[in-house]
Coordinates of C-alpha atoms in Angstrom, one line a residue:
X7 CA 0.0 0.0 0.0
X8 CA 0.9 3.5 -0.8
X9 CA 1.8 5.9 1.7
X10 CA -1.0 8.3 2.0
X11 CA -3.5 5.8 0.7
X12 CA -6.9 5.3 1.3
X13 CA -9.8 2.4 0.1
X14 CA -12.9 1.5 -0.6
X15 CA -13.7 -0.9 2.3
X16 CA -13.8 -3.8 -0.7
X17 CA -10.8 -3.1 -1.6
X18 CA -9.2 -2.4 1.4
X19 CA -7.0 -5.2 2.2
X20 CA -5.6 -5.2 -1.0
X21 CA -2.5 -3.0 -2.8
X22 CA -3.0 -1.2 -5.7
X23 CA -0.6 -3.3 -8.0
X24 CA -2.8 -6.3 -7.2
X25 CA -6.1 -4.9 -7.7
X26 CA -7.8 -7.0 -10.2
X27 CA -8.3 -4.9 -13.8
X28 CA -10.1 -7.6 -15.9
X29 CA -13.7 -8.1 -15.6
X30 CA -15.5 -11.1 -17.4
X31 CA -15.6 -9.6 -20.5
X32 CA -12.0 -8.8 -20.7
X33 CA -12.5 -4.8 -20.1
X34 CA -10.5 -3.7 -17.4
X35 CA -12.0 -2.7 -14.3
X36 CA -10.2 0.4 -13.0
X37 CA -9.7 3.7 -14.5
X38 CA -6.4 5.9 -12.8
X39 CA -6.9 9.7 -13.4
X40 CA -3.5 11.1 -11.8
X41 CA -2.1 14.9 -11.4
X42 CA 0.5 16.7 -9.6
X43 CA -2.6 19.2 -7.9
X44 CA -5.6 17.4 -6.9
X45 CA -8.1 18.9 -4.5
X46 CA -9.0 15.8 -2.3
X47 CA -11.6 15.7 0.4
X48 CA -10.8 19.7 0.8
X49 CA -7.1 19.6 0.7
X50 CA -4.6 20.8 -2.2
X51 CA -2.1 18.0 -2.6
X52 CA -0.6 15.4 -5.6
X53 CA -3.1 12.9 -6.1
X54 CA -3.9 9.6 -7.8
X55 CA -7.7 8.6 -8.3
X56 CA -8.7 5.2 -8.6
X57 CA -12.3 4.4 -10.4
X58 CA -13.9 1.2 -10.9
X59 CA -15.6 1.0 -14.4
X60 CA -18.2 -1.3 -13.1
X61 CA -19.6 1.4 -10.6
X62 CA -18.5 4.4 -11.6
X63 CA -17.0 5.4 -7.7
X64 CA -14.2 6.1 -6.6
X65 CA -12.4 2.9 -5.0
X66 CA -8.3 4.3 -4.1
X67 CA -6.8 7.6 -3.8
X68 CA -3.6 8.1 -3.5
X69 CA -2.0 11.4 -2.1
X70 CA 1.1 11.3 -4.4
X71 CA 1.7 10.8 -8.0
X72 CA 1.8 6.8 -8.7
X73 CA 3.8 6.0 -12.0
X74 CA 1.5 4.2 -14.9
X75 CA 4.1 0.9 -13.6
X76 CA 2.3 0.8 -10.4
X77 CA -0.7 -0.5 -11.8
X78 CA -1.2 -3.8 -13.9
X79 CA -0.9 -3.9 -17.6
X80 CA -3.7 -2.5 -19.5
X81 CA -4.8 -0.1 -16.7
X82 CA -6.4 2.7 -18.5
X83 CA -3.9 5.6 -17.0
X84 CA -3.4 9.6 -17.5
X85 CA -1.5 11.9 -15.4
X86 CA -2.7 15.1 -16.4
X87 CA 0.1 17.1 -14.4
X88 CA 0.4 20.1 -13.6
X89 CA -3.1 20.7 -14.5
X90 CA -5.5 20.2 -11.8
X91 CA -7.7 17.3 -10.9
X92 CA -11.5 18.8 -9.3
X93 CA -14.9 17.7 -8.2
X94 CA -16.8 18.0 -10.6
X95 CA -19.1 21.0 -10.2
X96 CA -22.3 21.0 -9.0
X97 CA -24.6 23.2 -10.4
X98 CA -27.8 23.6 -8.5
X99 CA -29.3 26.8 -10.0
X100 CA -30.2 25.9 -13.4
X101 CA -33.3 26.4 -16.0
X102 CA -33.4 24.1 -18.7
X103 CA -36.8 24.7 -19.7
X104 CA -38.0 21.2 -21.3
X105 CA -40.6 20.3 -22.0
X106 CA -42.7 23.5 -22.7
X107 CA -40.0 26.1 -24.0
X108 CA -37.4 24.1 -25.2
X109 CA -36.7 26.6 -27.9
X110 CA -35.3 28.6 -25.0
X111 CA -33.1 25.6 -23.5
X112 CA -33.5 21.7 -23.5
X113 CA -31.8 18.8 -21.9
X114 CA -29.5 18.1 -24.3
X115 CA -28.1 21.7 -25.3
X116 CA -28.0 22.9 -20.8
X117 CA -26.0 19.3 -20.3
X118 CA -23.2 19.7 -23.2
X119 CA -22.9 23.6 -22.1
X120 CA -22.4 22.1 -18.5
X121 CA -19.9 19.5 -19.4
X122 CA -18.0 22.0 -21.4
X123 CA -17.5 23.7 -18.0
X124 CA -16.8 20.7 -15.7
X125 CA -19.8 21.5 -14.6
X126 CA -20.6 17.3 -14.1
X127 CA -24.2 17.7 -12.3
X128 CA -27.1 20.4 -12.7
X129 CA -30.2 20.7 -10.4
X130 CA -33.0 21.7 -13.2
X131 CA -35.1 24.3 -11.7
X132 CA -39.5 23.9 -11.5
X133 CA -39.9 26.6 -13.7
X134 CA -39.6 27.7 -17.0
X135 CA -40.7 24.5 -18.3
X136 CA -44.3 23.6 -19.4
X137 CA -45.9 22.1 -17.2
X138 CA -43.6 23.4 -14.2
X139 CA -42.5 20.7 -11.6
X140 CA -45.1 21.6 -9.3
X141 CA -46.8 18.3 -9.4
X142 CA -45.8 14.7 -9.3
X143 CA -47.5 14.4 -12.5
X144 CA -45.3 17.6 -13.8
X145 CA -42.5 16.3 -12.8
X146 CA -43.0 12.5 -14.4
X147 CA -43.5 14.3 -18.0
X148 CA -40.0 16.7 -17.1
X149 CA -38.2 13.0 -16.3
X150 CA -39.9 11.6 -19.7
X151 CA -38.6 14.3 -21.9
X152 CA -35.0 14.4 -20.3
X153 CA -34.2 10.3 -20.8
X154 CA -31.5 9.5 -22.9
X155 CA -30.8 13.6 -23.4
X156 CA -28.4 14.5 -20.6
X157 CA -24.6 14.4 -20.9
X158 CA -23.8 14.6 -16.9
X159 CA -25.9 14.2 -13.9
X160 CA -29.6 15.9 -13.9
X161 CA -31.4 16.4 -10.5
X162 CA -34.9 18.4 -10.3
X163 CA -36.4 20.9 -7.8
X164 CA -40.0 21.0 -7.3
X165 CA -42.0 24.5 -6.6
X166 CA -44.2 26.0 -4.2
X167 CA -47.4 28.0 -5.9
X168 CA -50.4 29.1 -4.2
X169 CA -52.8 25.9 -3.5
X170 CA -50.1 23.0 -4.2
X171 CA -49.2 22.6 -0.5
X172 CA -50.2 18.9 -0.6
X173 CA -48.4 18.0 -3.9
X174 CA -45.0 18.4 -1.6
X175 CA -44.2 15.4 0.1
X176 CA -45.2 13.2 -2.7
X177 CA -42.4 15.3 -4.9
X178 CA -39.9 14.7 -2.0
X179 CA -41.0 10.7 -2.5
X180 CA -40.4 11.2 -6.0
X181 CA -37.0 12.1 -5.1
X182 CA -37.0 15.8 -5.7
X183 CA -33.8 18.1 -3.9
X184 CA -35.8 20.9 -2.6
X185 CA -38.3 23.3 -3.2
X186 CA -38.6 27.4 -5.1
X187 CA -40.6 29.7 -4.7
X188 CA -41.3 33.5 -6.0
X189 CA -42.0 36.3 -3.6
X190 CA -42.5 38.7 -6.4
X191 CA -44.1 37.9 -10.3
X192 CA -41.8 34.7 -11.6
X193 CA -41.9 36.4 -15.2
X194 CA -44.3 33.6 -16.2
X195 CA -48.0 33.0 -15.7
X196 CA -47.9 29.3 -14.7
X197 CA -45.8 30.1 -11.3
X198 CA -47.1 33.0 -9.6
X199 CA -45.9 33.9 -6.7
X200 CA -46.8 32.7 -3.0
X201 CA -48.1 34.5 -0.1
X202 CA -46.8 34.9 3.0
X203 CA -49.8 32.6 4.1
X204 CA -48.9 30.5 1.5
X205 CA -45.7 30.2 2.9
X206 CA -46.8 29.4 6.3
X207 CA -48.5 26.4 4.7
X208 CA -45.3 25.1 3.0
X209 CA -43.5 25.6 6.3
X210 CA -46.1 23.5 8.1
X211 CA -46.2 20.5 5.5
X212 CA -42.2 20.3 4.7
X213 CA -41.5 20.7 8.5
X214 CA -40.1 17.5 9.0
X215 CA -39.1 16.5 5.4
X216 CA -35.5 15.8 4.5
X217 CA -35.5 18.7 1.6
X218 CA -34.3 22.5 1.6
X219 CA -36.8 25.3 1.1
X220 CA -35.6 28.1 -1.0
X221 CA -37.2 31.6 -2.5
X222 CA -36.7 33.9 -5.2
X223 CA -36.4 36.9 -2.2
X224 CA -37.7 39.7 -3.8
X225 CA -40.6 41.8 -2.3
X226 CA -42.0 45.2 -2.9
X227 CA -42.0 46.9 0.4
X228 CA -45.7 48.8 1.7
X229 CA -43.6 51.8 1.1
X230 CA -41.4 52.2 -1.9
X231 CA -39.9 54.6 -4.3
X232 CA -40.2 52.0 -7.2
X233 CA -42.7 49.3 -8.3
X234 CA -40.8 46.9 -9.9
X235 CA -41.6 46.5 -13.6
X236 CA -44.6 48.3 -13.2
X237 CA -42.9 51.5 -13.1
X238 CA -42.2 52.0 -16.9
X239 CA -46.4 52.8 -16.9
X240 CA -46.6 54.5 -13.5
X241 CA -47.5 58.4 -13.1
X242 CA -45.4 60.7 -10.8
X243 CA -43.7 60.3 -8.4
X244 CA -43.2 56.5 -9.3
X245 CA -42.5 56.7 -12.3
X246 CA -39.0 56.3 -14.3
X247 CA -36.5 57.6 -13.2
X248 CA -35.0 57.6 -17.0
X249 CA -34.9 56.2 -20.3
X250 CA -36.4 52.5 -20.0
X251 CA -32.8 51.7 -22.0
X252 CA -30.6 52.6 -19.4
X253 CA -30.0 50.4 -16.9
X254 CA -29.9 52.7 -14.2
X255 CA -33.1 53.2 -14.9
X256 CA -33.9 49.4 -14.4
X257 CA -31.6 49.4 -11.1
X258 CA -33.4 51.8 -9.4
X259 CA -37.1 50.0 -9.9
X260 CA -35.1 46.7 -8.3
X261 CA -33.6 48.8 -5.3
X262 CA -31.9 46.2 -2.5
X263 CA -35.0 46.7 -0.2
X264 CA -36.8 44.6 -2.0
X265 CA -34.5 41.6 -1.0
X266 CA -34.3 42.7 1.9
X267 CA -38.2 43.3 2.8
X268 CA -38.4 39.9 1.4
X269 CA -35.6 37.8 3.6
X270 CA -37.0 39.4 6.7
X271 CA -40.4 38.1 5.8
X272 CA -39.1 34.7 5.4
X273 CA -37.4 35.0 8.6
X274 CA -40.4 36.0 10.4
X275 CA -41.8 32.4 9.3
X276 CA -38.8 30.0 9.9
X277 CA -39.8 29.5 13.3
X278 CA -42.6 27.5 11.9
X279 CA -40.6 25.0 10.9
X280 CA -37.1 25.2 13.0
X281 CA -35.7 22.1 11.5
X282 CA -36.3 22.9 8.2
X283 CA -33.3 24.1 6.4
X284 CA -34.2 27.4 4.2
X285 CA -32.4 28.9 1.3
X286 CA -31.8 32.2 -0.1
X287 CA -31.2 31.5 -4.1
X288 CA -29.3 34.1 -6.2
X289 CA -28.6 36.8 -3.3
X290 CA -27.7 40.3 -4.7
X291 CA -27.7 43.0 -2.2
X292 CA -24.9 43.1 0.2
X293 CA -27.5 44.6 2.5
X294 CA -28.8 41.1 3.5
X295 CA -25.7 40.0 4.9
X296 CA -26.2 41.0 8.3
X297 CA -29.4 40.0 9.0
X298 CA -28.8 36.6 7.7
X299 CA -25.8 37.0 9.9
X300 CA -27.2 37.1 12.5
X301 CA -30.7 34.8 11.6
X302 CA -27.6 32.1 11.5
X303 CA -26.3 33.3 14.7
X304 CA -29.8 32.7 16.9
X305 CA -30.4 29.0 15.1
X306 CA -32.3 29.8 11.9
X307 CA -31.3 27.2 9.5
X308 CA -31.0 29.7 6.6
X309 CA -28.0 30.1 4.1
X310 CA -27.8 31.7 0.6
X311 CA -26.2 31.7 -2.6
X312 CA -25.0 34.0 -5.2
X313 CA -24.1 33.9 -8.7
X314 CA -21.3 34.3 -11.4
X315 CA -22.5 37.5 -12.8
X316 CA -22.8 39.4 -9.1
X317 CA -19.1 38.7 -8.8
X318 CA -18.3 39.5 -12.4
X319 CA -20.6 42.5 -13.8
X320 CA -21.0 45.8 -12.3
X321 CA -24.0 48.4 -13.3
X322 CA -21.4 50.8 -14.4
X323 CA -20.1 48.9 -17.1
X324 CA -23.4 47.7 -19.1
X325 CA -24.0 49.9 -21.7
X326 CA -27.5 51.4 -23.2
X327 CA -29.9 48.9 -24.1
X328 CA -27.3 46.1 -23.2
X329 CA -30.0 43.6 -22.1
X330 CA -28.1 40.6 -22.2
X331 CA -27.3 41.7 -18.6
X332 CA -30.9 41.9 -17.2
X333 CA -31.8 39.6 -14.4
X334 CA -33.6 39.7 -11.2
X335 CA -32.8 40.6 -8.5
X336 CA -30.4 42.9 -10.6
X337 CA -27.0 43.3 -11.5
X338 CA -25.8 46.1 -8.9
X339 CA -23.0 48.7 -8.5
X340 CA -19.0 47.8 -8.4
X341 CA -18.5 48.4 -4.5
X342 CA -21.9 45.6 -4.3
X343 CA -19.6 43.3 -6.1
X344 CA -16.8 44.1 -3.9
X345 CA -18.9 43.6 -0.5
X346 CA -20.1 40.0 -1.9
X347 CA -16.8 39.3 -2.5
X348 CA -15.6 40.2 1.1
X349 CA -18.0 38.3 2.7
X350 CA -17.4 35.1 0.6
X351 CA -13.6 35.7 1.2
X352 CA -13.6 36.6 5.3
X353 CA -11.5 33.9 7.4
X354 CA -14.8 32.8 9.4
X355 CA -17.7 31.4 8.0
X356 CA -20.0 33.0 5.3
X357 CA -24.0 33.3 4.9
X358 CA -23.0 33.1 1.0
X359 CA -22.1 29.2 1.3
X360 CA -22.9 28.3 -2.7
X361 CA -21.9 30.5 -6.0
X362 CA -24.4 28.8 -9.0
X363 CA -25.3 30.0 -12.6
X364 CA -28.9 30.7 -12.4
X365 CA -28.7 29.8 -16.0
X366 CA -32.2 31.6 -17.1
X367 CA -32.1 31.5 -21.3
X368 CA -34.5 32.6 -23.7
X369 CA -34.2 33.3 -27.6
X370 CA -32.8 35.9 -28.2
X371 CA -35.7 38.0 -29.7
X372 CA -37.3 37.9 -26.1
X373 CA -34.3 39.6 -25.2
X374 CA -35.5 43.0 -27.5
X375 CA -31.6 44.0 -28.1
X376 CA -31.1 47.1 -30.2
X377 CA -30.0 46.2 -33.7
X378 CA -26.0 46.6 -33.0
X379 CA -25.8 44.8 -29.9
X380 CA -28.2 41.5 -31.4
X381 CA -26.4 38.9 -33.1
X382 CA -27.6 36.9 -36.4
X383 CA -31.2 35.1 -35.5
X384 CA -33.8 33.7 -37.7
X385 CA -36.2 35.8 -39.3
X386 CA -39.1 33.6 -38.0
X387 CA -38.0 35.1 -34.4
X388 CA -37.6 38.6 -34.9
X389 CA -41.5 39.3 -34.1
X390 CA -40.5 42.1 -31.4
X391 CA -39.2 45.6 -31.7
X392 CA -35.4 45.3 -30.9
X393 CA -35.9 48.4 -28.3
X394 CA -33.0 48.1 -25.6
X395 CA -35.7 48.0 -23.4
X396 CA -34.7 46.6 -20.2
X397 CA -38.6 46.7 -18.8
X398 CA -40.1 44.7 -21.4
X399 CA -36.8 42.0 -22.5
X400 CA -36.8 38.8 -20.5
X401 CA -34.7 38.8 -17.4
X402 CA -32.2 36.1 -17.3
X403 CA -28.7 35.6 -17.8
X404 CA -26.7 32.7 -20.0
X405 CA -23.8 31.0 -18.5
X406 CA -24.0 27.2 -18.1
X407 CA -20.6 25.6 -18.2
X408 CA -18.8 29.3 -18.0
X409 CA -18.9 29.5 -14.4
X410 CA -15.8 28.5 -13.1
X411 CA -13.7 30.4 -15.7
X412 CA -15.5 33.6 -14.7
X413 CA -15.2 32.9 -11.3
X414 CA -11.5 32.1 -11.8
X415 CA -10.7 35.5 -13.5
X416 CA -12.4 37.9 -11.4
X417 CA -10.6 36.3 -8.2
X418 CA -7.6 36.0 -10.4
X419 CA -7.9 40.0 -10.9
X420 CA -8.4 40.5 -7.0
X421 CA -4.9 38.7 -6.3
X422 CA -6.6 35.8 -4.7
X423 CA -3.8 33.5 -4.6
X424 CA -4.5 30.3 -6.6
X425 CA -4.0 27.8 -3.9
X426 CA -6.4 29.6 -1.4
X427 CA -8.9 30.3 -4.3
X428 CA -8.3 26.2 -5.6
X429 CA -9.9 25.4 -2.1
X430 CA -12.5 28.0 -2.2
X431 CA -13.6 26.8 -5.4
X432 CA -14.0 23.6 -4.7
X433 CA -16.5 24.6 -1.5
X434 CA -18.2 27.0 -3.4
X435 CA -19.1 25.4 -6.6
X436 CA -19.0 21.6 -5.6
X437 CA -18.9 20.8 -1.7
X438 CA -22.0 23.1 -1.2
X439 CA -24.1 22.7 -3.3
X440 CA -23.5 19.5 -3.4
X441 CA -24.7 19.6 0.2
X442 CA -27.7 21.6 -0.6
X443 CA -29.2 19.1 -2.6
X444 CA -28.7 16.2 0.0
X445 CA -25.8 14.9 -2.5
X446 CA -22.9 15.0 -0.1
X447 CA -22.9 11.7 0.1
X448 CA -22.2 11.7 -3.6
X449 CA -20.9 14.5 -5.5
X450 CA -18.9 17.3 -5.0
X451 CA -15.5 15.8 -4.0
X452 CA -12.9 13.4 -4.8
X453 CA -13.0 10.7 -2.1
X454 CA -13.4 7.1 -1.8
X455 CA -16.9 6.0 -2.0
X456 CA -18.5 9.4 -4.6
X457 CA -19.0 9.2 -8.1
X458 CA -15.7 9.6 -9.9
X459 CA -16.6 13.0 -11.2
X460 CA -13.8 15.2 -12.3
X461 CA -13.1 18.6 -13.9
X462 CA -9.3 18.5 -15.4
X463 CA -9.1 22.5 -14.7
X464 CA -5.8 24.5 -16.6
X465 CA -5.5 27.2 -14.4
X466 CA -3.1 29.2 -16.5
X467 CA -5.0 29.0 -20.2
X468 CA -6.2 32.3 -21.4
X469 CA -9.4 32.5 -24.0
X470 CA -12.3 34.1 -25.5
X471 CA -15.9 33.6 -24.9
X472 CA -17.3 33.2 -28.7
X473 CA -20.4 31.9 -29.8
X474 CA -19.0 28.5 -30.7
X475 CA -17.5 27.9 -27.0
X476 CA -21.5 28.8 -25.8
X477 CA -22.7 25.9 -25.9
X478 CA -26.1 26.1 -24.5
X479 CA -29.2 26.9 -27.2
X480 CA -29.2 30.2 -27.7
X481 CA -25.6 32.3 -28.1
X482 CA -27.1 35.8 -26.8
X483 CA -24.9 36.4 -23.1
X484 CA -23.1 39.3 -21.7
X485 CA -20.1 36.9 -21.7
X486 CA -19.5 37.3 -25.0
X487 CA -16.4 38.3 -26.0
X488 CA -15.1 38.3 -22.5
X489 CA -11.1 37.3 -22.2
X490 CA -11.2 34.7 -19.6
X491 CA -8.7 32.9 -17.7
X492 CA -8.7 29.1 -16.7
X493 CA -10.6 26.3 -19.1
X494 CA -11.8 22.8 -18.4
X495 CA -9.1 20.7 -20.5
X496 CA -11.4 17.2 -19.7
X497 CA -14.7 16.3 -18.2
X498 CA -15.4 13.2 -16.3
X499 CA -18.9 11.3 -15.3
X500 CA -18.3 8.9 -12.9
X501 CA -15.2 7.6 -14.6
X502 CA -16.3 8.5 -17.9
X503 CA -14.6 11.1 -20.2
X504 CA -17.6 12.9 -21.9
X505 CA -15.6 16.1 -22.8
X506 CA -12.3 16.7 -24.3
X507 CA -11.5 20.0 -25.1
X508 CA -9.5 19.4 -27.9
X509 CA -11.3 16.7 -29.0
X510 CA -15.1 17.5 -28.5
X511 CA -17.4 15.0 -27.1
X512 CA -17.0 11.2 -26.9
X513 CA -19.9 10.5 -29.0
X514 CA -19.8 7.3 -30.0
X515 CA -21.9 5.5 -26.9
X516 CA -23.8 9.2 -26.9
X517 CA -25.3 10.9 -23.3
X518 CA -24.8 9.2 -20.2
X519 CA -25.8 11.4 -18.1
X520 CA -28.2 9.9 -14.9
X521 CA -31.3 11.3 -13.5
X522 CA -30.7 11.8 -9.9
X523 CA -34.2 10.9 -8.6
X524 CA -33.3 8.8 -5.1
X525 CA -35.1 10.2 -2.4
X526 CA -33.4 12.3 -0.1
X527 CA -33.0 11.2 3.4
X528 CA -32.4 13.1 6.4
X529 CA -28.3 12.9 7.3

């Protein structure tokens, strides 16, 4: 045995030279994935990762670089020094929008964008599809349409609407990973948002359930100076307070009291259901941070999330009728960016545990983009004035499998240094929300007993976002043309290389990607 070494309890007794590597059929039986900097079980350190074909787990690792001659002949072997061996990321924020709208997104486009990003699980969110997973029976026909469509792992939220308090439970049986819901208008008709009495109702029926409870945290407070998207058709003094194509104009109807006024409505109702874990999803406003602060700090089981664009884009930089960057809650100023990025960075523990895409596509008509800022799209969708408009486009920003190379060059430009930021990573993007999905068990590190998934990261690489290195549906994000630092060389599913970024996809044996859909249990 290998100094350093440590087994799968089947294996245990054994070294790894005589591990058998013939099955039955004559296909050998482990896969060695090897690298000078591996991040295992937390830790920054030389690595060699064992994988059984036959299950797809991790069986060995090895905290030092074992030679190819260590193993027996006909061991599939790669040492992929000095680039870096991670979890695969777990992304669980994402809209992929089938069935229903999959002209905006689909299985099979969100999963190859993901993979491209060593991104090697996404949590689908309940909405935008048609029908949304709000019922079992919605989200039997979302499992139908994504078989045999995803390239990595595929878990599914269900949502909270008005009146579908008893649908809950039988979605957690089902095996969904938690629950959204909407505070303010979701943007689409078939999930409106819940009450706070609705809320109550959720609280009561989840209370003991192994799930997470998460909203969209975005309120209009009694007394306001804006109105949301109403305001482009309110009179004086709520209305505008400029051109509906500047988005200054569109920050100031999305001020940060409305998360605010929101999170301290949900925290008002956690004591309903003390054991309950609840959620914060995409969290803007740096305003929030001490009262979740200090919700943690007297026993609320809340955390939060934020996402690649609140740590990359500022308000000052997006340009007039630039809507590519309009989401909700909204893109804010430069020292907001900088406050998020202190807290996620401070030596004790942060409320922002998670940093997820919140991939939210649409085609790119939806997105009303003046004529020099809109890219080539088929006539048949040009049925809107391109305006600028950032009232009327969809809000929603595209950026499945570009997340960790964003993340890497913004903390590359604040002199994060890259062994601190390799760690941070890792608990940010894979360890977390991992966790926040009940997979911890499972994904979201490189130990014996998870799913060999692994990102094969090159942290010194230097590239441009382009439409062809998009790969989700629709090419229409404020990414494009962005220099970024750090690429995914190789993508690996539980052993598998799906992704070569040289090479493209291993097509031949085409997606095989899993549906995550085993109940979650209480841990």
């Amino acid at each position: 045995m290998a100094p350093h070494a440590t087994n799968d309890i089947n294996v245990g007794s054994m070294s790894h030279r005589t591990l058998s590597t013939q099955s039955s059929t004559g296909f050998p039986t482990i896969t060695v994935v090897a690298s000078s900097r591996a991040i295992l079980s937390g830790t920054l350190t030389p690595g060699t990762i064992v994988i059984s074909t036959l299950t797809g787990k991790i069986v060995s690792i090895f905290h030092s670089v074992l030679p190819a001659s260590d193993f027996p002949h006909g061991t599939p072997y790669i040492d992929h020094s000095p680039r870096i061996l991670l979890p695969g990321l777990v992304d669980a924020h994402v809209h992929l929008n089938e069935p229903g709208r999959t002209e905006w997104e689909g299985f099979w486009t969100g999963t190859r964008a993901a993979a491209f990003g060593g991104v090697t699980t996404v949590i689908d969110m309940p909405l935008n599809a048609i029908p949304p997973t709000t019922t079992v029976s919605g989200l039997k026909e979302k499992v139908a349409a994504a078989q045999g469509q995803c390239w990595v792992d595929v878990g599914f939220y269900g949502g909270i609407i008005p009146g579908n308090e008893k649908e809950l439970r039988p979605l957690v049986k089902e095996g969904v990973r938690g629950f959204k819901g909407f505070l303010i208008d979701s943007g689409v008709e078939e999930f409106p948002a819940v009450s706070s009495r609705d809320i109550e109702k959720v609280l009561t029926e989840l209370a003991d359930e192994p799930t997470t409870l998460m909203f969209h945290a975005e309120m209009i407070p009694p007394i306001t100076a804006s109105v949301g998207d109403d305001v482009q058709i309110s009179l004086p003094p709520l209305e505008p307070t400029g051109p509906l194509t500047s988005y200054q104009t569109f920050l100031d109807s999305r001020p940060s009291s409305f998360e605010t006024y929101a999170i301290s409505e949900i925290l008002s109702l956690a004591h309903l259901s003390p054991n309950l874990p609840l959620h914060i999803v995409h969290l803007s406003a740096i305003e929030a941070i001490p009262m979740l602060r200090k919700a943690s700090a007297s026993g609320i089981k809340i955390t939060a999330e934020t996402c690649f664009h609140y740590l990359s884009l500022a308000a000052e930089h997006i340009k007039e009728g630039d809507t590519r960057h309009k989401c909700c809650p909204p893109i804010r100023t430069q020292s907001n960016q900088d406050g998020l990025w202190d807290e996620m960075t401070r030596s004790d523990d942060s409320v922002i545990k998670t940093v997820v895409s919140d991939h939210s596509p649409c085609t790119p008509n939806l997105k009303l983009l003046p004529p020099h800022l809109a890219s080539a799209e088929p006539e048949s969708l040009k049925t809107k004035p391109m305006t600028g408009d950032f009232f009327s486009a969809w809000g929603g920003i595209s950026s499945v499998g570009l997340g960790l190379p964003i993340l890497w060059t913004e903390a590359k430009r604040r002199g994060i240094k890259t062994n601190n930021l390799l760690v941070d990573v890792v608990r940010w993007c894979c360890r977390n929300t991992a966790m926040q999905v009940g997979l911890e068990h499972q994904k979201g590190d490189l130990a014996v007993g998870f799913d060999g998934d692994i990102a094969v990261f090159d942290d010194e690489a230097e590239w441009v976002s382009e439409p062809n290195t998009m790969l989700f549906r629709n090419k229409c994000s404020p990414y494009e043309g962005m220099k970024l630092k750090g690429l995914v060389a190789e993508t690996w599913v539980r052993g598998v290389k799906v992704f070569d970024r040289e090479e493209g996809f291993v097509e031949k044996d085409g997606p095989k990607g899993r549906l995550l859909l085993e109940p979650r249990v209480k841990r």
